[in-house]
PDB file of C-alpha atoms in Angstrom:
ATOM      1  CA  GLU A   1     103.934  73.433 105.535  1.00 88.00           C
ATOM      2  CA  VAL A   2     107.655  72.828 105.012  1.00 90.00           C
ATOM      3  CA  LEU A   3     108.571  76.353 106.128  1.00 92.00           C
ATOM      4  CA  LEU A   4     106.335  76.061 109.177  1.00 92.00           C
ATOM      5  CA  PHE A   5     107.958  72.795 110.240  1.00 92.00           C
ATOM      6  CA  PHE A   6     111.514  74.083 109.771  1.00 92.00           C
ATOM      7  CA  ALA A   7     110.757  77.323 111.620  1.00 93.00           C
ATOM      8  CA  SER A   8     109.082  75.445 114.493  1.00 92.00           C
ATOM      9  CA  ILE A   9     112.025  73.091 114.881  1.00 91.00           C
ATOM     10  CA  LEU A  10     114.574  75.921 114.727  1.00 93.00           C
ATOM     11  CA  GLY A  11     112.492  77.928 117.203  1.00 91.00           C
ATOM     12  CA  GLY A  12     112.290  75.051 119.672  1.00 92.00           C
ATOM     13  CA  LEU A  13     108.513  74.709 119.270  1.00 93.00           C
ATOM     14  CA  PRO A  14     106.658  71.374 119.191  1.00 94.00           C
ATOM     15  CA  ILE A  15     105.878  69.750 115.844  1.00 94.00           C
ATOM     16  CA  PRO A  16     102.916  71.758 114.460  1.00 95.00           C
ATOM     17  CA  LEU A  17     100.981  68.890 112.844  1.00 95.00           C
ATOM     18  CA  THR A  18     101.183  65.118 112.965  1.00 94.00           C
ATOM     19  CA  ALA A  19     101.805  63.033 109.845  1.00 94.00           C
ATOM     20  CA  VAL A  20      98.186  61.916 109.616  1.00 96.00           C
ATOM     21  CA  GLN A  21      96.990  65.506 110.006  1.00 95.00           C
ATOM     22  CA  LEU A  22      99.214  66.584 107.111  1.00 94.00           C
ATOM     23  CA  LEU A  23      97.793  63.816 104.941  1.00 94.00           C
ATOM     24  CA  TRP A  24      94.267  64.810 105.922  1.00 95.00           C
ATOM     25  CA  LEU A  25      94.939  68.487 105.187  1.00 93.00           C
ATOM     26  CA  ASN A  26      96.091  67.709 101.650  1.00 91.00           C
ATOM     27  CA  LEU A  27      93.217  65.304 101.090  1.00 91.00           C
ATOM     28  CA  VAL A  28      90.373  67.474 102.373  1.00 91.00           C
ATOM     29  CA  THR A  29      91.497  70.705 100.725  1.00 89.00           C
ATOM     30  CA  ASN A  30      93.658  69.977  97.680  1.00 85.00           C
ATOM     31  CA  GLY A  31      91.786  66.800  96.854  1.00 84.00           C
ATOM     32  CA  ILE A  32      88.488  68.670  96.544  1.00 87.00           C
ATOM     33  CA  GLN A  33      89.438  72.235  95.687  1.00 87.00           C
ATOM     34  CA  ASP A  34      92.084  71.462  93.051  1.00 82.00           C
ATOM     35  CA  VAL A  35      89.640  69.370  91.071  1.00 85.00           C
ATOM     36  CA  ALA A  36      87.028  72.148  91.262  1.00 88.00           C
ATOM     37  CA  LEU A  37      89.615  74.766  90.254  1.00 86.00           C
ATOM     38  CA  ALA A  38      90.236  72.835  87.036  1.00 84.00           C
ATOM     39  CA  PHE A  39      86.729  73.866  85.912  1.00 84.00           C
ATOM     40  CA  GLU A  40      87.541  77.581  86.135  1.00 82.00           C
ATOM     41  CA  GLY A  41      86.355  79.456  83.056  1.00 74.00           C
ATOM     42  CA  GLY A  42      88.699  81.439  80.848  1.00 71.00           C
ATOM     43  CA  GLU A  43      89.607  84.990  81.835  1.00 66.00           C
ATOM     44  CA  PRO A  44      88.082  87.839  79.807  1.00 66.00           C
ATOM     45  CA  GLY A  45      90.647  89.494  77.549  1.00 61.00           C
ATOM     46  CA  ALA A  46      92.981  86.483  77.531  1.00 61.00           C
ATOM     47  CA  MET A  47      93.139  86.549  73.719  1.00 61.00           C
ATOM     48  CA  ARG A  48      94.269  90.183  73.765  1.00 67.00           C
ATOM     49  CA  ARG A  49      97.416  89.359  75.706  1.00 65.00           C
ATOM     50  CA  PRO A  50     100.688  88.764  73.875  1.00 69.00           C
ATOM     51  CA  PRO A  51     101.564  85.073  73.405  1.00 70.00           C
ATOM     52  CA  ARG A  52     103.997  83.360  75.754  1.00 69.00           C
ATOM     53  CA  LYS A  53     107.550  82.959  74.517  1.00 73.00           C
ATOM     54  CA  PRO A  54     108.079  79.541  72.864  1.00 71.00           C
ATOM     55  CA  GLY A  55     110.995  78.699  75.152  1.00 71.00           C
ATOM     56  CA  GLU A  56     109.214  79.734  78.356  1.00 67.00           C
ATOM     57  CA  GLY A  57     108.734  76.943  80.875  1.00 68.00           C
ATOM     58  CA  MET A  58     105.450  75.884  82.456  1.00 69.00           C
ATOM     59  CA  PHE A  59     106.392  77.713  85.649  1.00 70.00           C
ATOM     60  CA  ASP A  60     107.068  81.290  84.600  1.00 71.00           C
ATOM     61  CA  ARG A  61     108.452  84.054  86.799  1.00 78.00           C
ATOM     62  CA  GLN A  62     104.980  85.315  87.760  1.00 79.00           C
ATOM     63  CA  MET A  63     103.814  81.885  88.921  1.00 81.00           C
ATOM     64  CA  ILE A  64     107.009  81.180  90.876  1.00 86.00           C
ATOM     65  CA  LEU A  65     106.920  84.575  92.585  1.00 90.00           C
ATOM     66  CA  GLN A  66     103.247  84.227  93.448  1.00 89.00           C
ATOM     67  CA  THR A  67     103.833  80.745  94.879  1.00 89.00           C
ATOM     68  CA  LEU A  68     106.727  81.989  97.007  1.00 92.00           C
ATOM     69  CA  VAL A  69     104.750  84.967  98.329  1.00 93.00           C
ATOM     70  CA  SER A  70     101.652  82.921  99.161  1.00 93.00           C
ATOM     71  CA  GLY A  71     103.687  80.095 100.706  1.00 93.00           C
ATOM     72  CA  LEU A  72     105.684  82.502 102.849  1.00 95.00           C
ATOM     73  CA  ALA A  73     102.536  84.371 103.903  1.00 95.00           C
ATOM     74  CA  MET A  74     100.811  81.148 104.953  1.00 95.00           C
ATOM     75  CA  ALA A  75     103.906  79.939 106.818  1.00 95.00           C
ATOM     76  CA  VAL A  76     104.310  83.220 108.729  1.00 95.00           C
ATOM     77  CA  LEU A  77     100.589  83.383 109.516  1.00 96.00           C
ATOM     78  CA  CYS A  78     100.432  79.800 110.793  1.00 96.00           C
ATOM     79  CA  LEU A  79     103.746  80.031 112.670  1.00 95.00           C
ATOM     80  CA  GLY A  80     102.520  83.151 114.448  1.00 95.00           C
ATOM     81  CA  ALA A  81      99.247  81.418 115.299  1.00 96.00           C
ATOM     82  CA  TRP A  82     101.078  78.300 116.531  1.00 96.00           C
ATOM     83  CA  TYR A  83     103.333  80.391 118.785  1.00 95.00           C
ATOM     84  CA  TRP A  84     100.341  82.373 120.065  1.00 95.00           C
ATOM     85  CA  LEU A  85      98.170  79.312 120.716  1.00 95.00           C
ATOM     86  CA  LEU A  86     100.914  77.620 122.705  1.00 94.00           C
ATOM     87  CA  GLY A  87     101.537  80.868 124.573  1.00 93.00           C
ATOM     88  CA  THR A  88      97.928  80.990 125.757  1.00 93.00           C
ATOM     89  CA  GLY A  89      98.545  77.832 127.758  1.00 92.00           C
ATOM     90  CA  LEU A  90      96.500  75.509 125.580  1.00 92.00           C
ATOM     91  CA  PRO A  91      97.615  71.871 125.630  1.00 93.00           C
ATOM     92  CA  GLU A  92      99.578  70.898 122.512  1.00 94.00           C
ATOM     93  CA  ALA A  93      96.776  68.678 121.188  1.00 94.00           C
ATOM     94  CA  GLU A  94      94.201  71.479 121.414  1.00 95.00           C
ATOM     95  CA  ALA A  95      96.553  74.046 119.887  1.00 96.00           C
ATOM     96  CA  ARG A  96      97.366  71.612 117.069  1.00 96.00           C
ATOM     97  CA  ASN A  97      93.635  71.056 116.499  1.00 96.00           C
ATOM     98  CA  LEU A  98      93.097  74.798 115.999  1.00 97.00           C
ATOM     99  CA  LEU A  99      96.200  75.099 113.819  1.00 97.00           C
ATOM    100  CA  LEU A 100      94.881  72.356 111.550  1.00 97.00           C
ATOM    101  CA  LEU A 101      91.581  74.218 111.253  1.00 97.00           C
ATOM    102  CA  LEU A 102      93.506  77.411 110.437  1.00 97.00           C
ATOM    103  CA  PHE A 103      95.439  75.599 107.710  1.00 95.00           C
ATOM    104  CA  VAL A 104      92.200  74.316 106.180  1.00 96.00           C
ATOM    105  CA  PHE A 105      90.800  77.853 106.253  1.00 96.00           C
ATOM    106  CA  CYS A 106      93.972  79.234 104.651  1.00 95.00           C
ATOM    107  CA  GLN A 107      93.587  76.760 101.794  1.00 94.00           C
ATOM    108  CA  ASN A 108      89.870  77.575 101.524  1.00 94.00           C
ATOM    109  CA  VAL A 109      90.665  81.283 101.225  1.00 94.00           C
ATOM    110  CA  HIS A 110      93.741  80.998  99.035  1.00 93.00           C
ATOM    111  CA  VAL A 111      92.026  78.960  96.325  1.00 93.00           C
ATOM    112  CA  PHE A 112      90.049  82.102  95.437  1.00 92.00           C
ATOM    113  CA  ASN A 113      93.341  83.965  94.983  1.00 90.00           C
ATOM    114  CA  CYS A 114      94.418  81.247  92.565  1.00 87.00           C
ATOM    115  CA  ARG A 115      91.546  81.872  90.162  1.00 87.00           C
ATOM    116  CA  SER A 116      93.597  84.598  88.471  1.00 85.00           C
ATOM    117  CA  GLU A 117      97.255  85.596  88.610  1.00 84.00           C
ATOM    118  CA  THR A 118      96.458  89.272  88.077  1.00 84.00           C
ATOM    119  CA  THR A 119      92.784  90.025  88.754  1.00 86.00           C
ATOM    120  CA  SER A 120      91.537  90.681  92.282  1.00 90.00           C
ATOM    121  CA  ALA A 121      89.650  87.769  93.831  1.00 90.00           C
ATOM    122  CA  PHE A 122      86.779  90.204  94.420  1.00 91.00           C
ATOM    123  CA  ARG A 123      86.507  90.912  90.694  1.00 90.00           C
ATOM    124  CA  VAL A 124      86.289  87.296  89.544  1.00 89.00           C
ATOM    125  CA  PRO A 125      82.575  86.382  89.601  1.00 88.00           C
ATOM    126  CA  ILE A 126      81.507  83.250  91.476  1.00 86.00           C
ATOM    127  CA  ARG A 127      79.261  82.299  88.545  1.00 86.00           C
ATOM    128  CA  ARG A 128      82.365  81.530  86.506  1.00 87.00           C
ATOM    129  CA  ASN A 129      82.953  78.466  88.683  1.00 88.00           C
ATOM    130  CA  HIS A 130      80.106  77.455  90.959  1.00 89.00           C
ATOM    131  CA  LEU A 131      81.798  74.088  91.471  1.00 91.00           C
ATOM    132  CA  LEU A 132      84.729  75.753  93.232  1.00 91.00           C
ATOM    133  CA  PHE A 133      82.452  77.610  95.624  1.00 92.00           C
ATOM    134  CA  PHE A 134      80.665  74.390  96.595  1.00 93.00           C
ATOM    135  CA  GLY A 135      84.004  72.567  96.739  1.00 92.00           C
ATOM    136  CA  VAL A 136      85.262  75.002  99.382  1.00 94.00           C
ATOM    137  CA  ILE A 137      82.046  74.606 101.375  1.00 94.00           C
ATOM    138  CA  ALA A 138      82.376  70.823 101.097  1.00 94.00           C
ATOM    139  CA  ALA A 139      86.026  70.870 102.217  1.00 94.00           C
ATOM    140  CA  GLN A 140      85.225  72.973 105.272  1.00 95.00           C
ATOM    141  CA  GLY A 141      82.120  70.915 106.060  1.00 95.00           C
ATOM    142  CA  ILE A 142      83.969  67.604 105.824  1.00 95.00           C
ATOM    143  CA  HIS A 143      86.703  68.893 108.099  1.00 96.00           C
ATOM    144  CA  LEU A 144      84.208  70.127 110.686  1.00 95.00           C
ATOM    145  CA  LEU A 145      82.521  66.737 110.530  1.00 95.00           C
ATOM    146  CA  ALA A 146      85.870  65.016 111.072  1.00 94.00           C
ATOM    147  CA  MET A 147      86.445  67.210 114.126  1.00 95.00           C
ATOM    148  CA  SER A 148      83.114  66.096 115.588  1.00 94.00           C
ATOM    149  CA  LEU A 149      82.931  62.358 114.813  1.00 95.00           C
ATOM    150  CA  PRO A 150      84.530  60.235 117.570  1.00 95.00           C
ATOM    151  CA  SER A 151      86.029  57.780 115.060  1.00 94.00           C
ATOM    152  CA  MET A 152      87.745  60.578 113.109  1.00 94.00           C
ATOM    153  CA  GLN A 153      88.771  62.348 116.304  1.00 94.00           C
ATOM    154  CA  ARG A 154      90.714  59.254 117.347  1.00 94.00           C
ATOM    155  CA  VAL A 155      92.448  58.978 113.968  1.00 94.00           C
ATOM    156  CA  LEU A 156      93.243  62.670 113.457  1.00 94.00           C
ATOM    157  CA  GLY A 157      93.679  63.725 117.074  1.00 93.00           C
ATOM    158  CA  THR A 158      91.038  66.432 116.672  1.00 94.00           C
ATOM    159  CA  THR A 159      88.204  67.771 118.793  1.00 95.00           C
ATOM    160  CA  ALA A 160      85.166  69.915 118.086  1.00 95.00           C
ATOM    161  CA  VAL A 161      85.759  73.668 118.377  1.00 94.00           C
ATOM    162  CA  ARG A 162      83.648  76.444 119.782  1.00 94.00           C
ATOM    163  CA  LEU A 163      82.001  78.959 117.450  1.00 96.00           C
ATOM    164  CA  ASP A 164      84.243  81.785 118.662  1.00 96.00           C
ATOM    165  CA  GLN A 165      87.336  79.662 117.933  1.00 95.00           C
ATOM    166  CA  TRP A 166      86.012  78.884 114.455  1.00 96.00           C
ATOM    167  CA  PHE A 167      85.519  82.583 113.722  1.00 97.00           C
ATOM    168  CA  ALA A 168      88.952  83.439 115.144  1.00 96.00           C
ATOM    169  CA  MET A 169      90.673  80.966 112.776  1.00 96.00           C
ATOM    170  CA  LEU A 170      88.615  82.278 109.844  1.00 96.00           C
ATOM    171  CA  ALA A 171      89.599  85.859 110.659  1.00 97.00           C
ATOM    172  CA  LEU A 172      93.280  84.898 110.756  1.00 96.00           C
ATOM    173  CA  ALA A 173      93.015  83.015 107.457  1.00 96.00           C
ATOM    174  CA  LEU A 174      91.599  86.089 105.737  1.00 96.00           C
ATOM    175  CA  GLY A 175      95.083  87.518 106.110  1.00 95.00           C
ATOM    176  CA  MET A 176      95.970  85.391 103.061  1.00 94.00           C
ATOM    177  CA  LEU A 177      93.465  87.377 101.034  1.00 94.00           C
ATOM    178  CA  VAL A 178      94.914  90.689 102.214  1.00 94.00           C
ATOM    179  CA  VAL A 179      98.486  89.679 101.338  1.00 94.00           C
ATOM    180  CA  MET A 180      97.658  88.332  97.889  1.00 94.00           C
ATOM    181  CA  GLU A 181      95.419  91.293  97.022  1.00 94.00           C
ATOM    182  CA  ALA A 182      98.304  93.633  97.900  1.00 93.00           C
ATOM    183  CA  PHE A 183     100.719  91.503  95.868  1.00 92.00           C
ATOM    184  CA  LYS A 184      98.473  91.538  92.801  1.00 91.00           C
ATOM    185  CA  ALA A 185      97.913  95.293  93.095  1.00 91.00           C
ATOM    186  CA  LEU A 186     101.668  95.917  93.249  1.00 89.00           C
ATOM    187  CA  ARG A 187     102.260  93.674  90.234  1.00 83.00           C
ATOM    188  CA  ARG A 188      99.532  95.447  88.254  1.00 81.00           C
ATOM    189  CA  ASP A 189     101.046  98.855  89.077  1.00 79.00           C
ATOM    190  CA  ARG A 190     104.497  97.640  88.099  1.00 75.00           C
ATOM    191  CA  ASN A 191     103.259  96.181  84.821  1.00 68.00           C
ATOM    192  CA  ARG A 192     101.436  99.407  83.965  1.00 66.00           C
ATOM    193  CA  GLY A 193     104.620 101.330  84.651  1.00 58.00           C
ATOM    194  CA  VAL A 194     106.645  99.068  82.394  1.00 52.00           C
ATOM    195  CA  GLN A 195     104.058  99.251  79.594  1.00 51.00           C
ATOM    196  CA  GLY A 196     103.932 103.043  79.869  1.00 50.00           C
ATOM    197  CA  LYS A 197     107.667 103.484  79.321  1.00 53.00           C
ATOM    198  CA  PRO A 198     108.793 104.447  75.802  1.00 47.00           C
ATOM    199  CA  ALA A 199     110.496 101.679  73.850  1.00 44.00           C
TER     200      ALA A 199
END
């Protein structure tokens, strides 16, 4: 969000989201999904890994790097979408409405990447955390409801979207999955290479 705002300002684009939309985004996604993510089961093989170094901080190099990559990917994806939506001639309010939906989708998708720092999202079974799956559905459903209810439309500055627009934003958000899958694969290859080297 921070990168998107800075890039928009530097690029002479309108403000991507209003203050109330930012608050809503954090509430409807993080407020639901983060709680559900806390119920994620332990990863198989965790006890076979070497222990963390006693002096290592809570945010290790892997976590920081993964956060930077995912944050940059989301910023680039949403900035590109914002530029494209405005370029199609849509009024700012309508473009902002679709950008907010895209951001919600990005969070919906990315939470599945966050279930493991190393394992592919496709290899982590849903049964390990059914609550997360329903949390994502709830977050998306609540946002769609907010886009349709007149009272919420007035507060958030949103409008209902067409089905083709909904699918278009979903398709764009899946780019987060592609980026993080590639990142994890590269990290796994690198770690295997390091482990295979003679001491």
